[in-house]
Short mmCIF file of C-alpha atoms in Angstrom, two decimals:
data_model
loop_
_atom_site.label_atom_id
_atom_site.label_comp_id
_atom_site.label_asym_id
_atom_site.label_seq_id
_atom_site.Cartn_x
_atom_site.Cartn_y
_atom_site.Cartn_z
CA MET M 1 144.12 172.81 173.41
CA PRO M 2 143.78 173.76 170.54
CA HIS M 3 140.94 175.65 170.17
CA ASP M 4 142.05 178.91 168.72
CA ALA M 5 144.25 176.52 166.18
CA PRO M 6 144.04 177.49 162.47
CA GLN M 7 141.53 175.65 160.54
CA SER M 8 143.89 175.17 157.05
CA GLY M 9 147.84 175.55 156.15
CA PRO M 10 149.95 172.67 155.21
CA ASP M 11 150.90 171.11 158.21
CA LEU M 12 147.66 170.50 160.09
CA SER M 13 147.87 168.89 163.58
CA LEU M 14 145.51 165.55 164.03
CA THR M 15 142.52 167.71 165.90
CA GLU M 16 142.75 170.69 163.17
CA GLU M 17 142.10 168.58 160.70
CA ALA M 18 139.43 166.82 162.36
CA VAL M 19 138.12 170.12 163.39
CA ALA M 20 138.41 171.55 159.69
CA LEU M 21 136.74 168.22 158.73
CA GLY M 22 133.53 168.24 160.63
CA PHE M 23 132.55 170.85 160.75
CA GLY M 24 133.14 172.52 157.29
CA GLY M 25 135.39 175.12 158.20
CA MET M 26 133.40 176.42 161.12
CA ALA M 27 135.74 178.75 163.58
CA PRO M 28 136.36 176.51 166.27
CA GLU M 29 134.79 178.84 168.84
CA ALA M 30 131.81 178.92 166.76
CA VAL M 31 131.44 174.70 167.37
CA LEU M 32 132.60 175.29 171.10
CA ALA M 33 129.03 177.47 170.66
CA LEU M 34 127.17 175.34 168.91
CA ARG M 35 128.44 172.23 170.98
CA GLU M 36 126.86 174.39 174.31
CA GLY M 37 123.63 175.15 172.51
CA THR M 38 120.57 173.41 172.02
CA GLY M 39 119.83 173.94 168.03
CA TRP M 40 120.82 171.85 165.53
CA HIS M 41 122.78 172.58 162.56
CA HIS M 42 122.74 171.62 158.23
CA PHE M 43 126.36 172.25 156.72
CA PRO M 44 126.26 171.81 153.43
CA SER M 45 128.50 169.64 150.85
CA ARG M 46 131.48 170.62 150.42
CA GLY M 47 132.34 168.82 147.43
CA ALA M 48 130.64 164.72 147.27
CA GLN M 49 134.21 162.93 148.09
CA ARG M 50 134.55 165.21 151.52
CA PHE M 51 134.33 161.54 153.42
CA ALA M 52 135.24 159.32 150.96
CA HIS M 53 138.82 158.95 153.10
CA LEU M 54 136.92 158.14 156.16
CA LEU M 55 134.97 155.00 154.50
CA SER M 56 133.21 153.10 152.05
CA LEU M 57 131.16 150.56 150.55
CA ALA M 58 133.96 148.61 149.87
CA ASP M 59 134.54 148.63 153.52
CA VAL M 60 131.95 147.81 154.77
CA ASP M 61 131.29 144.83 152.62
CA ALA M 62 134.65 143.66 153.32
CA TYR M 63 133.78 143.62 157.03
CA LEU M 64 130.79 141.87 157.26
CA ARG M 65 133.44 138.78 155.43
CA THR M 66 135.23 139.07 158.55
CA ASP M 67 135.48 136.96 161.31
CA GLY M 68 134.65 140.54 163.54
CA ALA M 69 131.40 141.44 162.27
CA ARG M 70 129.28 139.63 164.91
CA ASN M 71 125.84 141.32 167.01
CA PRO M 72 125.77 143.39 168.87
CA ARG M 73 128.47 145.55 166.75
CA VAL M 74 126.73 144.57 163.52
CA ALA M 75 122.31 145.26 163.84
CA MET M 76 119.51 145.65 161.38
CA ALA M 77 116.66 148.07 161.39
CA ASP M 78 113.17 148.50 159.16
CA ASP M 79 110.42 150.39 160.46
CA SER M 80 108.09 148.79 158.35
CA ARG M 81 108.07 146.40 161.35
CA GLN M 82 105.39 146.26 163.53
CA GLY M 83 106.59 146.85 167.25
CA SER M 84 110.54 147.71 167.44
CA ALA M 85 112.33 148.50 164.59
CA ALA M 86 115.18 146.36 165.42
CA VAL M 87 115.38 143.27 162.74
CA PRO M 88 115.51 139.73 165.26
CA LEU M 89 118.94 138.54 165.19
CA GLU M 90 117.60 135.33 164.42
CA GLU M 91 116.79 136.83 160.73
CA TYR M 92 120.77 137.58 159.33
CA ALA M 93 123.04 136.01 162.11
CA LEU M 94 124.25 132.70 163.24
CA PRO M 95 123.40 131.10 166.62
CA ASP M 96 126.56 132.68 168.20
CA GLY M 97 125.93 135.78 167.38
CA ARG M 98 128.30 136.07 163.43
CA VAL M 99 126.38 137.29 160.32
CA ASP M 100 124.55 135.23 158.18
CA LEU M 101 125.83 137.26 154.75
CA PRO M 102 123.13 135.09 152.54
CA ARG M 103 120.46 136.03 155.43
CA LEU M 104 121.87 139.85 156.03
CA PHE M 105 121.58 140.38 151.67
CA HIS M 106 118.49 138.92 151.66
CA ARG M 107 117.06 141.03 154.91
CA PHE M 108 118.92 144.28 153.54
CA ASP M 109 117.57 143.49 150.15
CA LYS M 110 113.97 143.49 151.39
CA GLY M 111 114.23 146.99 152.57
CA ALA M 112 116.23 146.87 156.46
CA SER M 113 118.89 149.04 157.24
CA LEU M 114 122.60 148.19 157.98
CA VAL M 115 124.14 149.20 161.43
CA LEU M 116 127.65 148.59 162.38
CA SER M 117 128.21 150.00 165.90
CA GLN M 118 131.56 151.37 167.25
CA PHE M 119 133.59 151.16 163.77
CA GLN M 120 136.08 153.08 164.64
CA ASP M 121 137.65 150.35 166.88
CA THR M 122 138.20 148.48 163.67
CA HIS M 123 138.69 151.23 161.08
CA PRO M 124 141.61 153.27 161.12
CA PRO M 125 141.18 155.70 159.13
CA LEU M 126 137.86 156.76 162.07
CA ALA M 127 139.87 155.96 164.58
CA ARG M 128 142.15 158.98 163.54
CA PHE M 129 139.41 160.95 162.63
CA CYS M 130 138.11 160.47 166.42
CA ARG M 131 140.68 160.71 167.87
CA GLY M 132 141.58 164.59 166.59
CA LEU M 133 138.10 164.93 168.13
CA GLU M 134 138.90 163.38 170.97
CA LYS M 135 141.58 165.85 171.73
CA PHE M 136 139.49 169.06 170.69
CA PHE M 137 136.23 167.92 173.08
CA LEU M 138 138.26 165.97 175.74
CA HIS M 139 135.33 163.63 175.76
CA GLY M 140 135.06 160.23 174.25
CA LEU M 141 133.55 159.56 170.46
CA GLN M 142 132.02 157.18 168.81
CA THR M 143 131.22 156.65 165.03
CA ASN M 144 128.11 154.31 164.07
CA ILE M 145 127.43 153.29 160.03
CA TYR M 146 124.22 153.44 158.53
CA LEU M 147 123.76 151.88 155.52
CA THR M 148 119.85 152.03 154.22
CA PRO M 149 118.80 150.08 150.68
CA PRO M 150 116.88 152.53 148.50
CA GLY M 151 112.93 153.34 149.40
CA ALA M 152 113.76 152.75 153.70
CA GLN M 153 113.94 153.64 156.77
CA GLY M 154 115.72 152.00 159.63
CA PHE M 155 114.27 154.28 162.82
CA ARG M 156 111.36 155.74 163.14
CA THR M 157 111.31 159.41 164.67
CA HIS M 158 113.07 159.56 167.81
CA TYR M 159 115.77 161.13 169.95
CA ASP M 160 119.48 160.28 170.62
CA THR M 161 121.15 160.98 174.26
CA HIS M 162 124.13 162.16 172.68
CA ASP M 163 124.97 164.94 170.56
CA VAL M 164 125.24 163.70 167.00
CA LEU M 165 127.33 164.35 163.61
CA VAL M 166 126.07 162.82 160.41
CA MET M 167 128.19 162.76 157.91
CA GLN M 168 127.03 161.28 154.67
CA VAL M 169 129.18 159.42 152.41
CA SER M 170 127.60 158.44 148.98
CA GLY M 171 124.11 158.38 148.08
CA ARG M 172 121.67 160.60 149.01
CA LYS M 173 118.48 161.23 152.47
CA ARG M 174 115.51 163.26 152.88
CA TRP M 175 115.74 164.14 156.91
CA ARG M 176 113.43 166.08 158.38
CA VAL M 177 114.19 167.68 161.98
CA TRP M 178 112.39 169.65 163.91
CA ASP M 179 113.09 172.58 166.49
CA LYS M 180 111.57 171.54 169.74
CA PRO M 181 112.80 168.60 171.39
CA GLY M 182 110.59 165.18 172.48
CA MET M 183 113.23 165.54 176.14
CA GLU M 184 115.78 168.44 177.43
CA TYR M 185 118.75 166.82 177.97
CA PRO M 186 118.28 163.32 177.74
CA THR M 187 121.08 160.81 178.61
CA ARG M 188 121.34 157.12 178.41
CA ASN M 189 119.94 157.25 182.28
CA THR M 190 116.65 158.45 181.16
CA PRO M 191 113.84 156.46 180.67
CA TRP M 192 112.23 156.47 176.77
CA PRO M 193 109.12 157.92 177.59
CA GLY M 194 106.86 155.70 174.87
CA ASP M 195 105.43 156.47 171.66
CA LEU M 196 106.86 160.30 171.85
CA ALA M 197 105.23 162.37 168.75
CA ALA M 198 106.74 165.45 167.74
CA GLU M 199 105.95 168.96 168.50
CA GLY M 200 105.56 171.65 165.56
CA GLU M 201 106.45 171.40 161.81
CA PRO M 202 109.58 169.68 160.85
CA HIS M 203 112.21 170.62 158.35
CA THR M 204 112.94 168.49 155.49
CA PHE M 205 115.65 168.36 153.32
CA ILE M 206 118.06 166.15 151.15
CA LEU M 207 121.22 164.91 152.98
CA GLU M 208 123.63 164.98 149.47
CA PRO M 209 127.80 163.61 149.88
CA GLY M 210 129.69 165.21 151.74
CA ALA M 211 127.27 167.41 153.62
CA ALA M 212 127.01 167.27 157.12
CA LEU M 213 124.38 167.40 160.03
CA TYR M 214 125.02 168.18 163.93
CA ILE M 215 121.76 166.87 165.88
CA PRO M 216 122.05 167.90 169.92
CA ARG M 217 120.32 165.67 172.05
CA GLY M 218 116.90 165.27 172.33
CA ILE M 219 116.44 166.83 169.05
CA MET M 220 113.74 165.02 167.10
CA HIS M 221 114.33 163.93 163.73
CA ASP M 222 114.25 160.36 160.99
CA ALA M 223 115.61 160.05 157.81
CA ALA M 224 114.55 158.09 154.78
CA THR M 225 115.85 157.08 151.55
CA GLU M 226 113.99 157.92 148.23
CA PRO M 227 112.86 155.04 145.56
CA GLY M 228 116.43 154.62 143.65
CA GLU M 229 119.02 155.76 145.36
CA HIS M 230 120.99 153.88 148.77
CA SER M 231 122.41 156.36 151.55
CA LEU M 232 125.82 155.06 153.75
CA HIS M 233 126.46 157.95 155.94
CA ILE M 234 128.91 157.45 159.37
CA THR M 235 126.92 159.05 162.56
CA LEU M 236 129.51 160.74 164.73
CA GLY M 237 128.37 160.39 168.72
CA PHE M 238 129.87 162.47 171.00
CA MET M 239 130.30 160.27 174.75
CA GLU M 240 130.06 163.53 176.89
CA ILE M 241 129.81 163.34 181.27
CA CYS M 242 126.81 164.86 182.45
CA TRP M 243 127.02 166.48 185.40
CA ALA M 244 124.98 163.58 187.37
CA ASP M 245 127.38 160.98 186.02
CA MET M 246 130.24 162.31 187.27
CA LEU M 247 128.99 163.64 190.42
CA ARG M 248 128.22 160.09 191.05
CA GLN M 249 131.96 159.33 190.15
CA LEU M 250 133.09 161.91 192.38
CA LEU M 251 131.77 160.94 195.20
CA THR M 252 132.63 157.23 195.54
CA ALA M 253 136.30 159.07 195.29
CA GLU M 254 135.92 161.38 197.52
CA GLU M 255 133.60 158.78 200.18
CA ALA M 256 137.14 157.13 201.42
CA GLU M 257 138.77 160.70 202.65
CA ASN M 258 135.94 163.07 203.52
CA VAL M 259 134.36 161.32 206.52
CA ALA M 260 131.41 163.55 206.31
CA LEU M 261 130.13 161.45 203.56
CA ARG M 262 129.93 158.70 205.51
CA HIS M 263 127.95 159.69 208.55
CA ALA M 264 124.54 157.95 209.31
CA VAL M 265 121.21 159.95 207.72
CA PRO M 266 119.49 160.71 210.87
CA THR M 267 116.54 158.74 209.41
CA TRP M 268 115.15 158.53 213.36
CA ARG M 269 114.40 162.51 213.07
CA LEU M 270 112.26 162.81 209.69
CA GLY M 271 109.40 161.75 211.51
CA GLY M 272 109.97 164.55 214.20
CA PRO M 273 108.52 167.75 213.34
CA ASP M 274 112.64 169.31 211.80
CA GLY M 275 113.51 165.93 210.13
CA VAL M 276 113.22 167.65 206.76
CA ALA M 277 114.86 171.03 207.87
CA LEU M 278 117.69 168.68 209.90
CA LEU M 279 118.33 166.76 206.76
CA LEU M 280 118.33 170.27 204.31
CA GLU M 281 121.39 171.44 206.52
CA GLN M 282 122.87 167.91 206.59
CA MET M 283 123.09 167.88 203.15
CA ALA M 284 123.80 171.18 202.02
CA GLU M 285 126.65 170.73 204.16
CA ARG M 286 128.21 168.11 202.88
CA LEU M 287 128.14 169.42 199.30
CA ARG M 288 129.48 172.43 200.00
CA GLY M 289 132.08 170.16 201.07
CA VAL M 290 132.44 168.98 197.87
CA ALA M 291 131.99 171.62 196.12
CA GLY M 292 136.15 173.39 196.34
CA GLN M 293 138.62 174.25 194.33
CA ALA M 294 140.09 170.31 195.50
CA GLN M 295 137.72 168.70 194.10
CA ALA M 296 137.34 170.74 191.06
CA GLU M 297 140.92 169.96 190.51
CA ARG M 298 140.30 166.46 191.22
CA VAL M 299 137.55 165.90 188.53
CA SER M 300 139.45 167.57 185.60
CA VAL M 301 142.34 164.65 186.69
CA MET M 302 139.59 161.87 187.19
CA LEU M 303 137.95 162.91 183.51
CA LEU M 304 140.99 163.34 181.49
CA ASP M 305 142.11 159.91 183.11
CA GLN M 306 139.02 158.16 181.67
CA LEU M 307 139.65 159.42 178.62
CA ASN M 308 143.11 158.03 178.52
CA GLU M 309 141.87 154.47 179.78
CA ASP M 310 138.68 154.34 178.12
CA ARG M 311 139.86 155.04 174.32
CA GLN M 312 142.40 152.60 172.13
CA PRO M 313 145.39 153.88 172.58
CA LEU M 314 147.33 155.02 168.92
CA PRO M 315 151.16 154.78 169.20
CA ALA M 316 153.36 156.34 167.04
CA ARG M 317 155.26 153.25 166.54
CA GLY M 318 155.56 149.59 165.20
CA LEU M 319 156.29 146.61 166.24
CA PHE M 320 160.47 147.81 165.50
CA LEU M 321 161.35 150.60 166.61
CA ALA M 322 164.79 152.72 165.15
CA PRO M 323 167.35 153.77 167.38
CA LEU M 324 166.66 157.07 168.59
CA ASP M 325 167.88 159.74 166.15
CA PRO M 326 169.74 162.63 168.75
CA ALA M 327 169.65 165.47 165.44
CA GLN M 328 166.22 164.27 164.91
CA ARG M 329 162.79 166.86 165.69
CA LEU M 330 160.57 164.38 167.64
CA ARG M 331 157.16 165.99 169.49
CA LEU M 332 154.12 164.63 171.30
CA ALA M 333 152.91 161.77 169.55
CA ASP M 334 148.84 163.68 168.10
CA GLY M 335 147.10 159.91 167.92
CA MET M 336 148.45 158.94 172.05
CA HIS M 337 145.70 160.93 175.41
CA HIS M 338 148.03 162.11 177.41
CA HIS M 339 147.90 164.76 180.35
CA VAL M 340 150.50 166.38 182.92
CA ALA M 341 149.17 166.22 186.14
CA ILE M 342 150.17 168.34 189.60
CA THR M 343 149.67 166.17 192.75
CA PRO M 344 148.74 168.09 195.55
CA ASP M 345 152.48 167.79 196.57
CA GLY M 346 153.15 169.81 193.70
CA LEU M 347 155.34 166.55 192.07
CA ALA M 348 154.33 166.10 188.37
CA ALA M 349 153.29 163.06 186.83
CA LEU M 350 152.83 162.37 182.86
CA HIS M 351 149.20 160.17 182.50
CA TRP M 352 148.51 157.99 179.87
CA THR M 353 146.63 155.53 178.80
CA GLY M 354 149.31 152.72 180.24
CA GLY M 355 149.11 154.62 183.57
CA HIS M 356 151.80 157.77 184.91
CA ILE M 357 155.17 158.29 184.65
CA PRO M 358 156.45 160.89 187.23
CA LEU M 359 158.31 163.78 186.25
CA THR M 360 161.54 165.46 187.57
CA GLU M 361 161.16 168.89 186.87
CA ALA M 362 163.52 168.93 184.19
CA GLN M 363 161.52 166.06 182.59
CA LEU M 364 158.37 168.68 182.78
CA GLY M 365 160.16 171.37 180.98
CA TRP M 366 161.63 168.46 178.81
CA LEU M 367 157.61 167.74 177.85
CA GLU M 368 156.78 171.28 177.53
CA ALA M 369 159.46 171.80 174.94
CA LEU M 370 158.44 168.87 173.16
CA THR M 371 155.24 170.12 172.77
CA GLU M 372 156.07 171.92 169.96
CA GLY M 373 159.54 169.67 168.69
CA ALA M 374 162.83 169.45 170.05
CA THR M 375 165.76 167.13 169.47
CA ALA M 376 167.74 164.96 172.45
CA ALA M 377 170.45 167.17 171.79
CA GLU M 378 168.93 170.39 172.20
CA LEU M 379 167.29 168.90 175.43
CA GLY M 380 170.82 168.24 176.95
CA GLU M 381 171.92 165.51 179.60
CA GLY M 382 169.76 162.95 180.63
CA ALA M 383 166.84 164.09 177.59
CA PRO M 384 167.97 160.59 175.01
CA GLU M 385 167.13 158.45 177.93
CA PHE M 386 163.45 160.45 178.76
CA LEU M 387 163.09 160.59 175.20
CA ASP M 388 163.71 156.51 174.11
CA ARG M 389 161.02 155.60 177.05
CA LEU M 390 158.17 158.15 176.01
CA ARG M 391 159.28 156.29 172.36
CA ARG M 392 159.28 152.86 173.46
CA ASP M 393 155.89 153.86 174.32
CA GLY M 394 154.57 155.09 171.32
CA LEU M 395 153.83 158.70 172.72
CA LEU M 396 156.56 160.13 170.53
CA GLU M 397 157.01 160.92 166.66
CA ALA M 398 158.69 162.85 164.23
CA ALA M 399 158.06 166.37 164.45
#
């Protein structure tokens, strides 16, 4: 992970470019500290066009005219509604979920915000931006797009169940952010407590084009446009896994091999005077049994494999592939998630979206050289065939 990579220069990697863009030039270690803390952070604008290459109003308009513009990818919200702020589907969409553009425009004109979910799946600039940050944080990211008409507010004061980075593309929006969390470290499994009121006085400011706002999960916030001015922003969602989810996955994987986890819980002892003590003893023994080095390594591979499998691959090739040039410098493709895993018997394999590729000792050395860039001629005998396979899978690009 290039956490200590430079943030400027003519040959930025996809990751370096994405971190510099999203976090305003903040040092990589400071970015990691921000993610590990509980405080929000406002990044002032570094130019009104800072995020213009990622998204535009024209991109949104064009998407709405495609067959892919359907609910739940397309939704609307209006805080002036009674009850839920979510606009009923029948007010802007057809029975099959496709947007009904005339009615959607009419609802937008009346003050409803437009919400486009998971937009990185259909918009290549956002896909590449997310991929760069995914390679830095090693978990999935998503982008939701919010277009709010003048003098309107989509959602009421709330908190999110994952960290977010709000990037203002065009227009301006007035934000209120509270310091005290509404809920400490909520997840998707944490029930919303109902009419939760924010505590204390909010920080209020205008998010200008090119500015960004990082808000950790649980922090209360809301946003509204000013009269006469729209707002288009990207909300980047950090889909980090919590310990509870990780432990669920680990226990499921361990059950097949760890016989102690398959033993029955002695419920018949709970009625006795030592029932709870026995339960505690056996529970502690089993938890110790899944907290070793082997389990930590297993979890590491599971999490990286999950990243490979969950995210859309961005192969470094098109439909037609030119013959391999032995003199061309190649490197591992920036846009493809991959990692090398060592099995308990000491064998290595390249894990990627398409599965596993067993590696010989020579191939492992070639992969290490390809991290920086190498030619088939430099790598030597047998390398062209290996490189050609990686190229066919989209795992190599020009260095």
